[in-house]
């Protein structure tokens, strides 16, 4: 996430009534970000918009420490969208490694092809054009436009939603799925100046990742603790729907991961027998393999052979 140059804030003559709703939060959070932001490769100027886009795909539901080595290898191999577009989609799946949710690799490959064909190989800066790319949703389009191009968009990931839920709404956790009310709040909290808004987006996300975490929040290190509605209310416990936990062991996701690992490590098509050895339960194994084929992550061939997709 590229951090735009920090602009000046309002003057002392600004009255409280003239302030935007989020203005009291902007300066302390951005100042904190200036001092504590992690030095991540996708935040550096040389990453460019493509580096930002790759990071956003990889960071979905995946922690930074797992993403870093794969990101570095990916960008060294495919420094521009056209480089990835020239490869078979199966190579993207192979390079994705163990990041999980490998359909993201296929979507990123599809986006690279579209960028190459429609935009001359340059990641578009226009939000609508970003949103029109395959595999790009509202969050990713807003994140790339904001972090890569310094535009004014509400960027709502899990970390930002949690910061807003606590600091403004006074609740421990946001709803399980993003709501229209959250989007309205995020837009209301946006600084008017585009460069400040882009920096606010990055800063509020970092605050949620490092300080206002889901568990063991570090309020003593929070730059807006004195204004936090949840803390001031005594940190009332979450009373909404149960938080969704993520399980992995024994699930179809684990079986899919093991099947894909065999195919990633192979230099050619793999026989059914080699896949059968990775999981003892035949019904679940077959269901997982069928799902991989249906998702376009695995390509069946004559003779009971399987490979990563070539087209």
Coordinates of C-alpha atoms in Angstrom, one line a residue:
X1 CA 0.0 0.0 0.0
X2 CA 1.7 3.2 -1.2
X3 CA 1.4 6.0 1.4
X4 CA 0.7 9.3 -0.4
X5 CA 2.6 12.4 0.7
X6 CA 1.0 13.8 3.9
X7 CA -0.9 17.0 3.2
X8 CA -1.5 19.8 5.7
X9 CA -4.6 19.6 8.0
X10 CA -7.2 22.3 8.7
X11 CA -6.3 25.6 10.2
X12 CA -6.9 26.6 13.8
X13 CA -9.7 28.8 12.7
X14 CA -11.8 25.8 11.7
X15 CA -14.7 25.5 14.0
X16 CA -16.0 22.2 15.4
X17 CA -19.2 22.7 13.6
X18 CA -17.4 22.9 10.2
X19 CA -15.4 19.7 10.8
X20 CA -16.1 16.5 8.9
X21 CA -17.3 13.8 11.3
X22 CA -14.0 12.0 11.2
X23 CA -11.7 14.9 11.4
X24 CA -10.8 14.5 15.1
X25 CA -9.6 11.0 14.2
X26 CA -7.7 11.8 11.1
X27 CA -4.6 13.6 12.5
X28 CA -3.8 11.3 15.4
X29 CA -4.2 8.1 13.3
X30 CA -2.2 9.4 10.4
X31 CA 0.5 10.8 12.7
X32 CA 0.7 7.4 14.4
X33 CA 1.0 5.7 10.9
X34 CA 3.8 8.1 10.0
X35 CA 5.7 6.8 13.0
X36 CA 4.7 3.1 13.2
X37 CA 3.8 1.9 9.7
X38 CA 5.6 -1.3 8.7
X39 CA 8.0 -1.1 5.8
X40 CA 6.3 -3.5 3.4
X41 CA 7.4 -4.0 -0.2
X42 CA 4.0 -3.1 -1.7
X43 CA 4.1 0.3 0.1
X44 CA 7.4 1.3 -1.6
X45 CA 7.1 3.6 -4.7
X46 CA 8.9 1.0 -6.9
X47 CA 6.0 -1.5 -6.3
X48 CA 3.7 0.5 -8.5
X49 CA 0.1 -0.2 -9.1
X50 CA 0.7 -3.8 -10.1
X51 CA 2.6 -4.5 -6.9
X52 CA -0.3 -3.0 -4.9
X53 CA -2.8 -5.1 -6.8
X54 CA -0.8 -8.3 -6.3
X55 CA -0.5 -7.6 -2.6
X56 CA -4.2 -7.0 -2.2
X57 CA -5.1 -10.3 -3.8
X58 CA -2.6 -12.2 -1.6
X59 CA -3.5 -10.5 1.6
X60 CA -7.2 -11.5 1.5
X61 CA -7.7 -13.7 4.5
X62 CA -3.9 -14.3 4.7
X63 CA -1.4 -12.8 7.2
X64 CA 1.4 -10.6 6.1
X65 CA 4.2 -12.9 7.2
X66 CA 2.9 -15.7 4.9
X67 CA 2.4 -13.3 2.0
X68 CA 5.9 -11.7 2.0
X69 CA 8.0 -14.5 0.6
X70 CA 5.4 -15.5 -2.1
X71 CA 4.9 -11.8 -3.0
X72 CA 8.7 -11.3 -3.5
X73 CA 9.0 -14.4 -5.7
X74 CA 5.9 -13.4 -7.7
X75 CA 7.1 -9.9 -8.4
X76 CA 10.6 -11.1 -9.4
X77 CA 9.1 -13.5 -11.9
X78 CA 6.2 -11.4 -13.1
X79 CA 7.1 -7.7 -12.6
X80 CA 4.3 -6.5 -14.9
X81 CA 0.8 -7.8 -15.7
X82 CA 1.9 -8.8 -19.2
X83 CA 4.5 -11.1 -17.8
X84 CA 1.9 -13.1 -15.9
X85 CA -0.6 -12.9 -18.7
X86 CA 1.9 -14.6 -21.0
X87 CA 2.0 -17.7 -18.7
X88 CA -0.5 -20.5 -18.4
X89 CA -3.0 -19.9 -15.5
X90 CA -1.7 -23.1 -13.9
X91 CA 1.7 -21.4 -13.4
X92 CA -0.1 -18.8 -11.3
X93 CA -1.6 -21.6 -9.2
X94 CA 1.8 -23.3 -8.8
X95 CA 3.5 -20.0 -7.7
X96 CA 0.7 -19.3 -5.3
X97 CA 2.1 -22.1 -3.1
X98 CA 0.5 -22.6 0.2
X99 CA -1.2 -19.1 0.6
X100 CA -4.6 -20.8 0.6
X101 CA -7.8 -19.9 -1.4
X102 CA -6.0 -20.6 -4.7
X103 CA -8.8 -19.3 -6.8
X104 CA -7.3 -15.9 -6.0
X105 CA -4.4 -17.0 -8.2
X106 CA -6.7 -17.7 -11.2
X107 CA -8.5 -14.4 -10.7
X108 CA -5.2 -12.5 -10.5
X109 CA -4.1 -14.2 -13.7
X110 CA -7.4 -13.3 -15.4
X111 CA -7.0 -9.6 -14.2
X112 CA -3.5 -9.6 -15.7
X113 CA -4.8 -10.8 -19.0
X114 CA -7.5 -8.2 -19.1
X115 CA -5.1 -5.4 -18.1
X116 CA -2.8 -6.5 -20.9
X117 CA -5.6 -6.7 -23.5
X118 CA -7.6 -3.7 -22.5
X119 CA -5.2 -1.2 -20.9
X120 CA -1.9 -1.8 -22.7
X121 CA -0.4 -3.6 -19.7
X122 CA -0.9 -0.8 -17.2
X123 CA -3.1 -1.2 -14.2
X124 CA -5.9 1.4 -14.8
X125 CA -6.3 4.2 -12.3
X126 CA -10.1 4.7 -12.9
X127 CA -12.2 3.0 -10.2
X128 CA -14.8 1.9 -12.7
X129 CA -12.2 0.3 -15.0
X130 CA -10.6 -1.5 -12.0
X131 CA -14.0 -2.8 -11.0
X132 CA -14.6 -4.1 -14.5
X133 CA -11.5 -6.3 -14.3
X134 CA -12.2 -10.0 -13.7
X135 CA -11.8 -11.0 -10.1
X136 CA -11.9 -7.4 -8.8
X137 CA -14.5 -6.5 -6.3
X138 CA -15.4 -3.2 -4.6
X139 CA -12.8 -3.6 -1.9
X140 CA -9.9 -4.4 -4.2
X141 CA -10.9 -1.6 -6.7
X142 CA -11.0 0.9 -3.9
X143 CA -7.8 -0.3 -2.4
X144 CA -5.8 -0.1 -5.6
X145 CA -7.2 3.3 -6.5
X146 CA -6.4 4.6 -3.1
X147 CA -3.1 3.0 -2.2
X148 CA -1.6 3.1 -5.7
X149 CA -3.1 6.3 -7.1
X150 CA -3.8 8.4 -4.0
X151 CA -7.6 8.6 -4.7
X152 CA -10.4 9.2 -2.3
X153 CA -12.3 6.0 -1.7
X154 CA -13.6 4.2 1.4
X155 CA -11.4 1.1 1.8
X156 CA -13.2 -1.4 4.1
X157 CA -11.3 -4.5 5.0
X158 CA -11.8 -6.5 8.3
X159 CA -9.2 -4.3 10.2
X160 CA -10.8 -1.0 9.2
X161 CA -14.3 -2.3 9.9
X162 CA -13.2 -3.3 13.4
X163 CA -11.5 0.1 14.1
X164 CA -14.7 1.9 13.0
X165 CA -17.0 -0.4 15.0
X166 CA -15.1 0.2 18.2
X167 CA -14.0 3.9 17.8
X168 CA -17.3 5.2 16.4
X169 CA -20.1 2.7 16.8
X170 CA -19.0 1.5 20.3
X171 CA -19.2 -2.2 19.5
X172 CA -16.5 -4.8 20.0
X173 CA -16.8 -6.3 16.5
X174 CA -18.4 -5.3 13.2
X175 CA -21.2 -7.5 11.6
X176 CA -20.1 -10.7 10.0
X177 CA -20.7 -9.2 6.5
X178 CA -20.2 -5.6 5.5
X179 CA -23.4 -3.7 5.7
X180 CA -24.7 -0.6 4.0
X181 CA -24.5 1.3 7.3
X182 CA -20.8 0.5 7.5
X183 CA -20.2 1.8 4.0
X184 CA -22.1 5.0 4.8
X185 CA -20.0 5.5 8.0
X186 CA -16.8 4.9 6.1
X187 CA -17.7 7.5 3.5
X188 CA -18.7 10.0 6.2
X189 CA -15.4 9.5 7.9
X190 CA -13.3 10.1 4.7
X191 CA -11.2 13.2 4.7
X192 CA -12.2 15.6 1.9
X193 CA -8.7 15.9 0.4
X194 CA -7.9 12.9 -1.8
X195 CA -4.3 12.5 -0.6
X196 CA -5.3 12.7 3.0
X197 CA -8.1 10.2 2.4
X198 CA -5.7 7.7 0.8
X199 CA -3.4 8.0 3.8
X200 CA -6.3 7.7 6.2
X201 CA -7.3 4.5 4.5
X202 CA -3.8 3.0 4.9
X203 CA -3.4 4.3 8.4
X204 CA -6.8 3.0 9.8
X205 CA -6.0 -0.4 8.2
X206 CA -2.6 -0.5 9.9
X207 CA -4.1 0.5 13.2
X208 CA -6.5 -2.4 13.1
X209 CA -3.7 -4.8 12.1
X210 CA -1.2 -3.8 14.8
X211 CA -3.1 -2.2 17.7
X212 CA -6.9 -2.6 17.5
X213 CA -6.7 -6.3 16.9
X214 CA -9.5 -8.8 17.1
X215 CA -8.0 -10.2 20.4
X216 CA -5.8 -8.6 23.0
X217 CA -6.3 -5.0 21.7
X218 CA -3.5 -2.7 22.8
X219 CA -5.6 0.3 23.9
X220 CA -2.6 1.8 25.7
X221 CA -0.8 2.2 22.3
X222 CA -3.8 3.5 20.4
X223 CA -3.7 7.1 19.3
X224 CA -7.5 7.5 19.5
X225 CA -8.1 5.6 22.8
X226 CA -9.4 8.8 24.5
X227 CA -12.1 9.1 21.8
X228 CA -12.9 5.4 21.4
X229 CA -16.7 4.9 22.0
X230 CA -16.2 1.2 22.9
X231 CA -13.5 1.9 25.4
X232 CA -15.4 4.8 26.9
X233 CA -18.4 2.5 27.3
X234 CA -16.4 0.1 29.3
X235 CA -15.7 -2.3 26.5
X236 CA -19.1 -4.1 26.4
X237 CA -18.9 -7.7 25.2
X238 CA -20.1 -8.6 21.7
X239 CA -23.8 -9.4 21.8
X240 CA -24.4 -10.0 18.1
X241 CA -24.4 -13.3 16.1
X242 CA -21.5 -15.7 17.1
X243 CA -18.2 -14.9 15.4
X244 CA -17.4 -17.3 12.7
X245 CA -14.3 -19.4 13.5
X246 CA -12.1 -20.8 10.7
X247 CA -11.5 -24.5 10.9
X248 CA -9.1 -26.3 8.6
X249 CA -8.1 -29.8 9.8
X250 CA -10.3 -32.5 8.2
X251 CA -12.2 -30.1 6.0
X252 CA -12.5 -30.2 2.2
X253 CA -10.2 -27.2 2.1
X254 CA -7.4 -29.3 3.7
X255 CA -8.0 -32.1 1.1
X256 CA -8.0 -29.6 -1.8
X257 CA -4.7 -28.2 -0.5
X258 CA -3.1 -31.6 -0.4
X259 CA -4.3 -32.5 -3.9
X260 CA -3.0 -29.2 -5.3
X261 CA 0.3 -29.7 -3.5
X262 CA 0.9 -32.9 -5.5
X263 CA 0.0 -31.1 -8.8
X264 CA 2.2 -28.1 -8.0
X265 CA 5.2 -30.2 -7.3
X266 CA 4.8 -32.4 -10.5
X267 CA 6.5 -31.5 -13.7
X268 CA 3.7 -33.1 -15.8
X269 CA 0.3 -34.7 -15.6
X270 CA -0.4 -36.8 -12.4
X271 CA -2.2 -40.1 -12.4
X272 CA -5.3 -40.6 -10.2
X273 CA -3.4 -43.1 -8.0
X274 CA -0.9 -40.4 -6.9
X275 CA -3.8 -38.2 -5.8
X276 CA -5.6 -41.0 -4.1
X277 CA -2.6 -41.4 -1.7
X278 CA -3.0 -38.0 -0.2
X279 CA -6.3 -38.6 1.7
X280 CA -7.7 -41.8 3.1
X281 CA -11.4 -41.0 2.8
X282 CA -12.5 -41.7 -0.8
X283 CA -15.8 -39.8 -0.9
X284 CA -14.4 -36.6 0.6
X285 CA -11.3 -36.9 -1.7
X286 CA -13.5 -37.3 -4.8
X287 CA -15.6 -34.3 -3.7
X288 CA -12.6 -32.2 -3.2
X289 CA -11.1 -33.1 -6.6
X290 CA -14.4 -32.5 -8.3
X291 CA -14.5 -29.1 -6.7
X292 CA -11.0 -28.2 -7.9
X293 CA -12.0 -29.2 -11.4
X294 CA -15.2 -27.2 -11.2
X295 CA -13.3 -24.2 -10.0
X296 CA -10.8 -24.4 -12.9
X297 CA -7.9 -25.1 -10.7
X298 CA -7.3 -28.6 -12.0
X299 CA -7.7 -29.9 -15.6
X300 CA -8.7 -33.6 -16.1
X301 CA -7.0 -35.4 -19.0
X302 CA -7.7 -38.7 -20.8
X303 CA -6.4 -41.8 -19.1
X304 CA -7.2 -40.7 -15.6
X305 CA -4.5 -38.0 -15.5
X306 CA -4.7 -34.5 -14.0
X307 CA -2.7 -31.3 -14.3
X308 CA -2.8 -27.6 -13.4
X309 CA -4.7 -25.6 -16.0
X310 CA -3.1 -24.5 -19.3
X311 CA -5.9 -22.4 -20.6

